[in-house]
Amino acid sequence: MPSGILYIVPTPVGNLEDITLRALSVLKEADLILAEDTRTSAVLFQHYGIKGKLLSHHKFNEHQTVGMIREKLLQGLSVALVSDAGTPGISDPGFLLARECAREGIEVQTLPGATACIPALVSSGLPCDRFCFEGFLPLKKGRQTLLNSLNQETRTMIFYESPRRLTGTLEQFAAVFGPERECSVAREISKLHEEHVRGSLAEVLAHFRACEPKGEIVIVVAGKPSEGHREHRNKYKEERGDGEEERQG
């Protein structure tokens, strides 16, 4: 008997219309749907009339359930995996199951779709031809070591953060990368109150000290500028300063 297929299905990070037609088709036809939180997924499924066998699959039980899911796939069932929002495996459960299926030779198909990091990057105005995704930083152990290692990173960096830890993280970034390093904080992507705050780390930090952040947060930080870029920037500042003095005079 040929094995089934594991479908990794992105779901909207905000607006419920940010889901593909193929994703809806897969979810309606799947024999089993794995959800990070069945209550959260039920809202989306009810909106689109998706009815199927729903099973909880999250970071606290994935080690216990992966064996059972593998057996169902080997029996020929089709299984769809969703997270609360975005693409499973990107700071959400998904890696463990995908790895197990790959080891067993079970087909894994990941559908293109919603994720928070790419819209935040492209909207930031920072270079997006080369970037690195760091996700959530460690809360304690290894956090400072990781940040120090990123101090020489030249690519644009993307981080996820909770609103209650945002100002503290921006303070750390300013200490490690320098307060003048450019950044952008995206808040509530694809939702009603979507916001992008751009500027230096010092400027963005000041904004969120004055305005309490709420909702889902993505921080995009410019990489370390090259010497050529730094010289060009300093020259631009000097020229702009001269011009301002002339206008004031």
PDB file of C-alpha atoms in Angstrom:
ATOM      1  CA  MET A   1       0.000   0.000   0.000  1.00  0.00           C
ATOM      2  CA  PRO A   2       1.459   3.417  -0.933  1.00  0.00           C
ATOM      3  CA  SER A   3       1.899   5.765   2.006  1.00  0.00           C
ATOM      4  CA  GLY A   4      -0.190   8.866   2.380  1.00  0.00           C
ATOM      5  CA  ILE A   5       0.976  12.463   2.135  1.00  0.00           C
ATOM      6  CA  LEU A   6       1.729  14.939   4.890  1.00  0.00           C
ATOM      7  CA  TYR A   7       0.529  18.375   3.832  1.00  0.00           C
ATOM      8  CA  ILE A   8       1.983  21.335   5.726  1.00  0.00           C
ATOM      9  CA  VAL A   9      -0.630  24.046   5.287  1.00  0.00           C
ATOM     10  CA  PRO A  10      -0.106  27.761   6.035  1.00  0.00           C
ATOM     11  CA  THR A  11      -3.060  29.577   7.553  1.00  0.00           C
ATOM     12  CA  PRO A  12      -3.718  33.344   7.781  1.00  0.00           C
ATOM     13  CA  VAL A  13      -1.700  35.418  10.249  1.00  0.00           C
ATOM     14  CA  GLY A  14      -4.482  38.004  10.318  1.00  0.00           C
ATOM     15  CA  ASN A  15      -7.081  38.487   7.606  1.00  0.00           C
ATOM     16  CA  LEU A  16      -8.997  35.235   7.051  1.00  0.00           C
ATOM     17  CA  GLU A  17      -8.897  35.841   3.294  1.00  0.00           C
ATOM     18  CA  ASP A  18      -5.111  35.309   3.291  1.00  0.00           C
ATOM     19  CA  ILE A  19      -5.437  31.609   2.514  1.00  0.00           C
ATOM     20  CA  THR A  20      -4.969  29.927  -0.844  1.00  0.00           C
ATOM     21  CA  LEU A  21      -7.594  27.990  -2.760  1.00  0.00           C
ATOM     22  CA  ARG A  22      -5.294  24.970  -2.703  1.00  0.00           C
ATOM     23  CA  ALA A  23      -4.998  25.156   1.095  1.00  0.00           C
ATOM     24  CA  LEU A  24      -8.787  25.123   1.429  1.00  0.00           C
ATOM     25  CA  SER A  25      -9.025  22.147  -0.930  1.00  0.00           C
ATOM     26  CA  VAL A  26      -6.384  20.162   0.979  1.00  0.00           C
ATOM     27  CA  LEU A  27      -7.998  20.874   4.344  1.00  0.00           C
ATOM     28  CA  LYS A  28     -11.434  19.799   3.099  1.00  0.00           C
ATOM     29  CA  GLU A  29     -10.120  16.559   1.611  1.00  0.00           C
ATOM     30  CA  ALA A  30      -7.611  15.498   4.283  1.00  0.00           C
ATOM     31  CA  ASP A  31      -8.381  12.372   6.317  1.00  0.00           C
ATOM     32  CA  LEU A  32      -6.909  13.977   9.433  1.00  0.00           C
ATOM     33  CA  ILE A  33      -6.077  17.574  10.370  1.00  0.00           C
ATOM     34  CA  LEU A  34      -3.463  18.294  13.023  1.00  0.00           C
ATOM     35  CA  ALA A  35      -3.932  21.655  14.738  1.00  0.00           C
ATOM     36  CA  GLU A  36      -1.733  23.510  17.201  1.00  0.00           C
ATOM     37  CA  ASP A  37      -4.893  24.688  19.000  1.00  0.00           C
ATOM     38  CA  THR A  38      -8.135  23.105  17.846  1.00  0.00           C
ATOM     39  CA  ARG A  39     -10.177  26.041  19.212  1.00  0.00           C
ATOM     40  CA  THR A  40      -8.210  28.586  17.185  1.00  0.00           C
ATOM     41  CA  SER A  41      -8.375  26.506  14.009  1.00  0.00           C
ATOM     42  CA  ALA A  42     -12.108  25.909  14.509  1.00  0.00           C
ATOM     43  CA  VAL A  43     -12.763  29.614  13.836  1.00  0.00           C
ATOM     44  CA  LEU A  44     -11.061  29.415  10.433  1.00  0.00           C
ATOM     45  CA  PHE A  45     -12.652  26.074   9.578  1.00  0.00           C
ATOM     46  CA  GLN A  46     -16.133  27.262  10.471  1.00  0.00           C
ATOM     47  CA  HIS A  47     -15.639  30.359   8.312  1.00  0.00           C
ATOM     48  CA  TYR A  48     -14.834  28.199   5.270  1.00  0.00           C
ATOM     49  CA  GLY A  49     -17.090  25.241   6.035  1.00  0.00           C
ATOM     50  CA  ILE A  50     -14.223  22.807   6.622  1.00  0.00           C
ATOM     51  CA  LYS A  51     -15.307  19.665   8.416  1.00  0.00           C
ATOM     52  CA  GLY A  52     -12.820  16.981   9.275  1.00  0.00           C
ATOM     53  CA  LYS A  53     -11.255  14.960  12.021  1.00  0.00           C
ATOM     54  CA  LEU A  54      -9.271  17.416  14.108  1.00  0.00           C
ATOM     55  CA  LEU A  55      -6.441  16.313  16.383  1.00  0.00           C
ATOM     56  CA  SER A  56      -4.382  18.462  18.739  1.00  0.00           C
ATOM     57  CA  HIS A  57      -0.681  18.547  17.805  1.00  0.00           C
ATOM     58  CA  HIS A  58       1.489  21.096  19.642  1.00  0.00           C
ATOM     59  CA  LYS A  59       4.947  21.463  21.161  1.00  0.00           C
ATOM     60  CA  PHE A  60       3.875  19.817  24.422  1.00  0.00           C
ATOM     61  CA  ASN A  61       2.558  16.584  22.873  1.00  0.00           C
ATOM     62  CA  GLU A  62       4.256  16.266  19.466  1.00  0.00           C
ATOM     63  CA  HIS A  63       6.840  13.762  20.735  1.00  0.00           C
ATOM     64  CA  GLN A  64       4.002  11.521  21.947  1.00  0.00           C
ATOM     65  CA  THR A  65       1.778  11.830  18.866  1.00  0.00           C
ATOM     66  CA  VAL A  66       4.333  11.705  16.037  1.00  0.00           C
ATOM     67  CA  GLY A  67       4.524   7.888  16.079  1.00  0.00           C
ATOM     68  CA  MET A  68       0.757   7.490  15.769  1.00  0.00           C
ATOM     69  CA  ILE A  69       0.611  10.020  12.948  1.00  0.00           C
ATOM     70  CA  ARG A  70       3.434   8.279  11.101  1.00  0.00           C
ATOM     71  CA  GLU A  71       1.518   4.997  11.243  1.00  0.00           C
ATOM     72  CA  LYS A  72      -1.619   6.611   9.820  1.00  0.00           C
ATOM     73  CA  LEU A  73       0.433   8.049   6.962  1.00  0.00           C
ATOM     74  CA  LEU A  74       2.006   4.658   6.296  1.00  0.00           C
ATOM     75  CA  GLN A  75      -1.514   3.214   6.125  1.00  0.00           C
ATOM     76  CA  GLY A  76      -2.237   5.588   3.251  1.00  0.00           C
ATOM     77  CA  LEU A  77      -4.152   8.361   5.014  1.00  0.00           C
ATOM     78  CA  SER A  78      -3.624  11.989   4.052  1.00  0.00           C
ATOM     79  CA  VAL A  79      -2.754  14.299   6.939  1.00  0.00           C
ATOM     80  CA  ALA A  80      -2.785  18.107   6.985  1.00  0.00           C
ATOM     81  CA  LEU A  81      -0.811  20.044   9.588  1.00  0.00           C
ATOM     82  CA  VAL A  82      -1.753  23.619  10.554  1.00  0.00           C
ATOM     83  CA  SER A  83      -0.564  25.997  13.257  1.00  0.00           C
ATOM     84  CA  ASP A  84      -2.501  28.804  14.904  1.00  0.00           C
ATOM     85  CA  ALA A  85      -1.257  31.215  12.227  1.00  0.00           C
ATOM     86  CA  GLY A  86       1.324  31.195   9.460  1.00  0.00           C
ATOM     87  CA  THR A  87       3.427  28.303   8.206  1.00  0.00           C
ATOM     88  CA  PRO A  88       3.967  25.308  10.525  1.00  0.00           C
ATOM     89  CA  GLY A  89       7.628  24.758  11.353  1.00  0.00           C
ATOM     90  CA  ILE A  90       8.443  28.480  11.374  1.00  0.00           C
ATOM     91  CA  SER A  91       8.563  29.132  15.138  1.00  0.00           C
ATOM     92  CA  ASP A  92       5.666  26.658  15.397  1.00  0.00           C
ATOM     93  CA  PRO A  93       5.350  22.845  15.646  1.00  0.00           C
ATOM     94  CA  GLY A  94       6.095  21.041  12.397  1.00  0.00           C
ATOM     95  CA  PHE A  95       9.803  20.284  12.180  1.00  0.00           C
ATOM     96  CA  LEU A  96       9.670  17.048  14.209  1.00  0.00           C
ATOM     97  CA  LEU A  97       6.869  15.525  12.128  1.00  0.00           C
ATOM     98  CA  ALA A  98       8.359  16.641   8.796  1.00  0.00           C
ATOM     99  CA  ARG A  99      11.737  15.129   9.778  1.00  0.00           C
ATOM    100  CA  GLU A 100      10.153  11.836  10.813  1.00  0.00           C
ATOM    101  CA  CYS A 101       8.222  11.586   7.548  1.00  0.00           C
ATOM    102  CA  ALA A 102      11.341  12.377   5.524  1.00  0.00           C
ATOM    103  CA  ARG A 103      13.212   9.594   7.326  1.00  0.00           C
ATOM    104  CA  GLU A 104      10.415   7.133   6.582  1.00  0.00           C
ATOM    105  CA  GLY A 105      10.208   8.120   2.920  1.00  0.00           C
ATOM    106  CA  ILE A 106       6.727   9.564   3.389  1.00  0.00           C
ATOM    107  CA  GLU A 107       5.936  12.372   0.968  1.00  0.00           C
ATOM    108  CA  VAL A 108       5.829  15.836   2.508  1.00  0.00           C
ATOM    109  CA  GLN A 109       4.222  18.684   0.581  1.00  0.00           C
ATOM    110  CA  THR A 110       4.470  22.192   2.023  1.00  0.00           C
ATOM    111  CA  LEU A 111       1.995  24.610   0.482  1.00  0.00           C
ATOM    112  CA  PRO A 112       3.109  28.185  -0.197  1.00  0.00           C
ATOM    113  CA  GLY A 113       1.246  30.689   1.908  1.00  0.00           C
ATOM    114  CA  ALA A 114       1.059  33.101   4.791  1.00  0.00           C
ATOM    115  CA  THR A 115       3.915  33.860   7.148  1.00  0.00           C
ATOM    116  CA  ALA A 116       4.639  36.967   9.211  1.00  0.00           C
ATOM    117  CA  CYS A 117       8.368  37.336   8.576  1.00  0.00           C
ATOM    118  CA  ILE A 118       8.345  37.979   4.805  1.00  0.00           C
ATOM    119  CA  PRO A 119       5.751  40.808   4.774  1.00  0.00           C
ATOM    120  CA  ALA A 120       7.597  42.437   7.696  1.00  0.00           C
ATOM    121  CA  LEU A 121      10.900  42.204   5.838  1.00  0.00           C
ATOM    122  CA  VAL A 122       9.644  43.512   2.503  1.00  0.00           C
ATOM    123  CA  SER A 123       7.688  46.363   4.125  1.00  0.00           C
ATOM    124  CA  SER A 124      10.638  47.412   6.295  1.00  0.00           C
ATOM    125  CA  GLY A 125      12.467  49.276   3.552  1.00  0.00           C
ATOM    126  CA  LEU A 126      15.650  47.440   4.561  1.00  0.00           C
ATOM    127  CA  PRO A 127      17.603  45.261   2.108  1.00  0.00           C
ATOM    128  CA  CYS A 128      15.730  42.000   1.507  1.00  0.00           C
ATOM    129  CA  ASP A 129      17.985  40.379  -1.095  1.00  0.00           C
ATOM    130  CA  ARG A 130      19.914  38.637   1.698  1.00  0.00           C
ATOM    131  CA  PHE A 131      18.497  38.049   5.174  1.00  0.00           C
ATOM    132  CA  CYS A 132      18.581  35.660   8.120  1.00  0.00           C
ATOM    133  CA  PHE A 133      15.616  34.558  10.201  1.00  0.00           C
ATOM    134  CA  GLU A 134      16.332  34.198  13.937  1.00  0.00           C
ATOM    135  CA  GLY A 135      12.768  33.762  15.211  1.00  0.00           C
ATOM    136  CA  PHE A 136      12.341  34.053  18.987  1.00  0.00           C
ATOM    137  CA  LEU A 137      15.575  34.643  20.877  1.00  0.00           C
ATOM    138  CA  PRO A 138      16.347  32.463  23.909  1.00  0.00           C
ATOM    139  CA  LEU A 139      14.826  34.030  27.007  1.00  0.00           C
ATOM    140  CA  LYS A 140      17.918  33.551  29.182  1.00  0.00           C
ATOM    141  CA  LYS A 141      20.576  30.926  28.500  1.00  0.00           C
ATOM    142  CA  GLY A 142      22.570  31.693  25.368  1.00  0.00           C
ATOM    143  CA  ARG A 143      20.709  34.915  24.576  1.00  0.00           C
ATOM    144  CA  GLN A 144      23.632  37.328  24.996  1.00  0.00           C
ATOM    145  CA  THR A 145      26.034  34.948  23.269  1.00  0.00           C
ATOM    146  CA  LEU A 146      23.722  34.713  20.270  1.00  0.00           C
ATOM    147  CA  LEU A 147      23.294  38.481  20.079  1.00  0.00           C
ATOM    148  CA  ASN A 148      27.049  38.996  20.269  1.00  0.00           C
ATOM    149  CA  SER A 149      27.529  36.526  17.414  1.00  0.00           C
ATOM    150  CA  LEU A 150      25.058  38.533  15.300  1.00  0.00           C
ATOM    151  CA  ASN A 151      26.976  41.761  15.827  1.00  0.00           C
ATOM    152  CA  GLN A 152      29.021  41.084  12.674  1.00  0.00           C
ATOM    153  CA  GLU A 153      26.067  39.843  10.609  1.00  0.00           C
ATOM    154  CA  THR A 154      25.803  41.830   7.378  1.00  0.00           C
ATOM    155  CA  ARG A 155      22.445  40.436   6.269  1.00  0.00           C
ATOM    156  CA  THR A 156      19.136  41.919   7.385  1.00  0.00           C
ATOM    157  CA  MET A 157      17.960  40.089  10.518  1.00  0.00           C
ATOM    158  CA  ILE A 158      14.395  39.084  11.398  1.00  0.00           C
ATOM    159  CA  PHE A 159      13.186  38.343  14.930  1.00  0.00           C
ATOM    160  CA  TYR A 160       9.857  37.450  16.519  1.00  0.00           C
ATOM    161  CA  GLU A 161       9.005  38.924  19.916  1.00  0.00           C
ATOM    162  CA  SER A 162       6.119  39.269  22.339  1.00  0.00           C
ATOM    163  CA  PRO A 163       4.767  42.783  22.992  1.00  0.00           C
ATOM    164  CA  ARG A 164       5.623  42.664  26.704  1.00  0.00           C
ATOM    165  CA  ARG A 165       9.285  41.946  25.964  1.00  0.00           C
ATOM    166  CA  LEU A 166       9.655  44.305  22.996  1.00  0.00           C
ATOM    167  CA  THR A 167      11.199  47.337  24.717  1.00  0.00           C
ATOM    168  CA  GLY A 168      13.666  45.185  26.640  1.00  0.00           C
ATOM    169  CA  THR A 169      14.736  43.457  23.438  1.00  0.00           C
ATOM    170  CA  LEU A 170      15.136  46.758  21.594  1.00  0.00           C
ATOM    171  CA  GLU A 171      17.310  47.990  24.478  1.00  0.00           C
ATOM    172  CA  GLN A 172      19.533  44.931  24.092  1.00  0.00           C
ATOM    173  CA  PHE A 173      19.702  45.410  20.328  1.00  0.00           C
ATOM    174  CA  ALA A 174      20.750  49.039  20.786  1.00  0.00           C
ATOM    175  CA  ALA A 175      23.482  47.971  23.201  1.00  0.00           C
ATOM    176  CA  VAL A 176      24.816  45.250  20.879  1.00  0.00           C
ATOM    177  CA  PHE A 177      24.251  46.729  17.402  1.00  0.00           C
ATOM    178  CA  GLY A 178      24.414  50.407  18.326  1.00  0.00           C
ATOM    179  CA  PRO A 179      21.490  52.837  18.801  1.00  0.00           C
ATOM    180  CA  GLU A 180      21.841  54.207  15.263  1.00  0.00           C
ATOM    181  CA  ARG A 181      21.328  50.828  13.546  1.00  0.00           C
ATOM    182  CA  GLU A 182      18.245  50.961  11.323  1.00  0.00           C
ATOM    183  CA  CYS A 183      15.275  48.790  12.159  1.00  0.00           C
ATOM    184  CA  SER A 184      11.569  48.317  11.601  1.00  0.00           C
ATOM    185  CA  VAL A 185       8.991  46.873  13.969  1.00  0.00           C
ATOM    186  CA  ALA A 186       5.913  45.379  12.326  1.00  0.00           C
ATOM    187  CA  ARG A 187       2.859  44.926  14.492  1.00  0.00           C
ATOM    188  CA  GLU A 188      -0.374  43.038  13.778  1.00  0.00           C
ATOM    189  CA  ILE A 189       0.504  42.097  10.184  1.00  0.00           C
ATOM    190  CA  SER A 190      -2.572  41.624   7.974  1.00  0.00           C
ATOM    191  CA  LYS A 191      -4.892  42.705  10.784  1.00  0.00           C
ATOM    192  CA  LEU A 192      -7.044  45.804  11.189  1.00  0.00           C
ATOM    193  CA  HIS A 193      -4.469  47.758  13.190  1.00  0.00           C
ATOM    194  CA  GLU A 194      -1.333  46.795  11.236  1.00  0.00           C
ATOM    195  CA  GLU A 195       1.537  49.162  11.988  1.00  0.00           C
ATOM    196  CA  HIS A 196       5.154  49.557  10.858  1.00  0.00           C
ATOM    197  CA  VAL A 197       7.469  51.724  12.948  1.00  0.00           C
ATOM    198  CA  ARG A 198      10.749  52.490  11.168  1.00  0.00           C
ATOM    199  CA  GLY A 199      13.873  54.362  12.191  1.00  0.00           C
ATOM    200  CA  SER A 200      17.008  53.848  14.247  1.00  0.00           C
ATOM    201  CA  LEU A 201      16.870  51.449  17.181  1.00  0.00           C
ATOM    202  CA  ALA A 202      16.930  54.475  19.492  1.00  0.00           C
ATOM    203  CA  GLU A 203      13.997  56.109  17.686  1.00  0.00           C
ATOM    204  CA  VAL A 204      11.871  52.962  17.551  1.00  0.00           C
ATOM    205  CA  LEU A 205      12.631  52.219  21.200  1.00  0.00           C
ATOM    206  CA  ALA A 206      11.503  55.714  22.179  1.00  0.00           C
ATOM    207  CA  HIS A 207       8.258  55.223  20.262  1.00  0.00           C
ATOM    208  CA  PHE A 208       7.349  52.005  22.055  1.00  0.00           C
ATOM    209  CA  ARG A 209       8.360  53.392  25.430  1.00  0.00           C
ATOM    210  CA  ALA A 210       5.741  56.074  24.826  1.00  0.00           C
ATOM    211  CA  CYS A 211       3.170  53.797  23.128  1.00  0.00           C
ATOM    212  CA  GLU A 212       2.591  50.414  24.736  1.00  0.00           C
ATOM    213  CA  PRO A 213       2.926  47.713  22.045  1.00  0.00           C
ATOM    214  CA  LYS A 214       0.143  45.203  21.518  1.00  0.00           C
ATOM    215  CA  GLY A 215      -0.343  42.211  19.230  1.00  0.00           C
ATOM    216  CA  GLU A 216       2.046  40.053  17.230  1.00  0.00           C
ATOM    217  CA  ILE A 217       5.495  41.597  16.744  1.00  0.00           C
ATOM    218  CA  VAL A 218       8.204  41.161  14.087  1.00  0.00           C
ATOM    219  CA  ILE A 219      11.484  43.067  14.435  1.00  0.00           C
ATOM    220  CA  VAL A 220      13.611  43.635  11.338  1.00  0.00           C
ATOM    221  CA  VAL A 221      17.144  44.930  11.950  1.00  0.00           C
ATOM    222  CA  ALA A 222      19.637  46.089   9.329  1.00  0.00           C
ATOM    223  CA  GLY A 223      22.837  44.110   9.050  1.00  0.00           C
ATOM    224  CA  LYS A 224      26.210  45.596   9.880  1.00  0.00           C
ATOM    225  CA  PRO A 225      26.964  48.175   7.181  1.00  0.00           C
ATOM    226  CA  SER A 226      30.048  47.735   5.031  1.00  0.00           C
ATOM    227  CA  GLU A 227      32.789  50.349   5.133  1.00  0.00           C
ATOM    228  CA  GLY A 228      31.668  51.690   1.760  1.00  0.00           C
ATOM    229  CA  HIS A 229      28.077  52.029   2.960  1.00  0.00           C
ATOM    230  CA  ARG A 230      29.212  53.750   6.161  1.00  0.00           C
ATOM    231  CA  GLU A 231      31.356  56.271   4.279  1.00  0.00           C
ATOM    232  CA  HIS A 232      28.484  57.044   1.896  1.00  0.00           C
ATOM    233  CA  ARG A 233      26.092  57.509   4.804  1.00  0.00           C
ATOM    234  CA  ASN A 234      28.454  59.834   6.683  1.00  0.00           C
ATOM    235  CA  LYS A 235      29.015  61.897   3.541  1.00  0.00           C
ATOM    236  CA  TYR A 236      25.251  62.158   3.037  1.00  0.00           C
ATOM    237  CA  LYS A 237      24.780  63.336   6.626  1.00  0.00           C
ATOM    238  CA  GLU A 238      27.506  65.936   6.226  1.00  0.00           C
ATOM    239  CA  GLU A 239      25.975  67.245   3.009  1.00  0.00           C
ATOM    240  CA  ARG A 240      22.518  67.310   4.532  1.00  0.00           C
ATOM    241  CA  GLY A 241      23.847  69.170   7.591  1.00  0.00           C
ATOM    242  CA  ASP A 242      25.547  71.792   5.398  1.00  0.00           C
ATOM    243  CA  GLY A 243      22.333  72.277   3.465  1.00  0.00           C
ATOM    244  CA  GLU A 244      20.330  72.740   6.650  1.00  0.00           C
ATOM    245  CA  GLU A 245      22.782  75.347   7.905  1.00  0.00           C
ATOM    246  CA  GLU A 246      22.498  77.238   4.606  1.00  0.00           C
ATOM    247  CA  ARG A 247      18.710  77.222   4.813  1.00  0.00           C
ATOM    248  CA  GLN A 248      18.786  78.426   8.415  1.00  0.00           C
ATOM    249  CA  GLY A 249      21.234  81.196   7.490  1.00  0.00           C
TER     250      GLY A 249
END
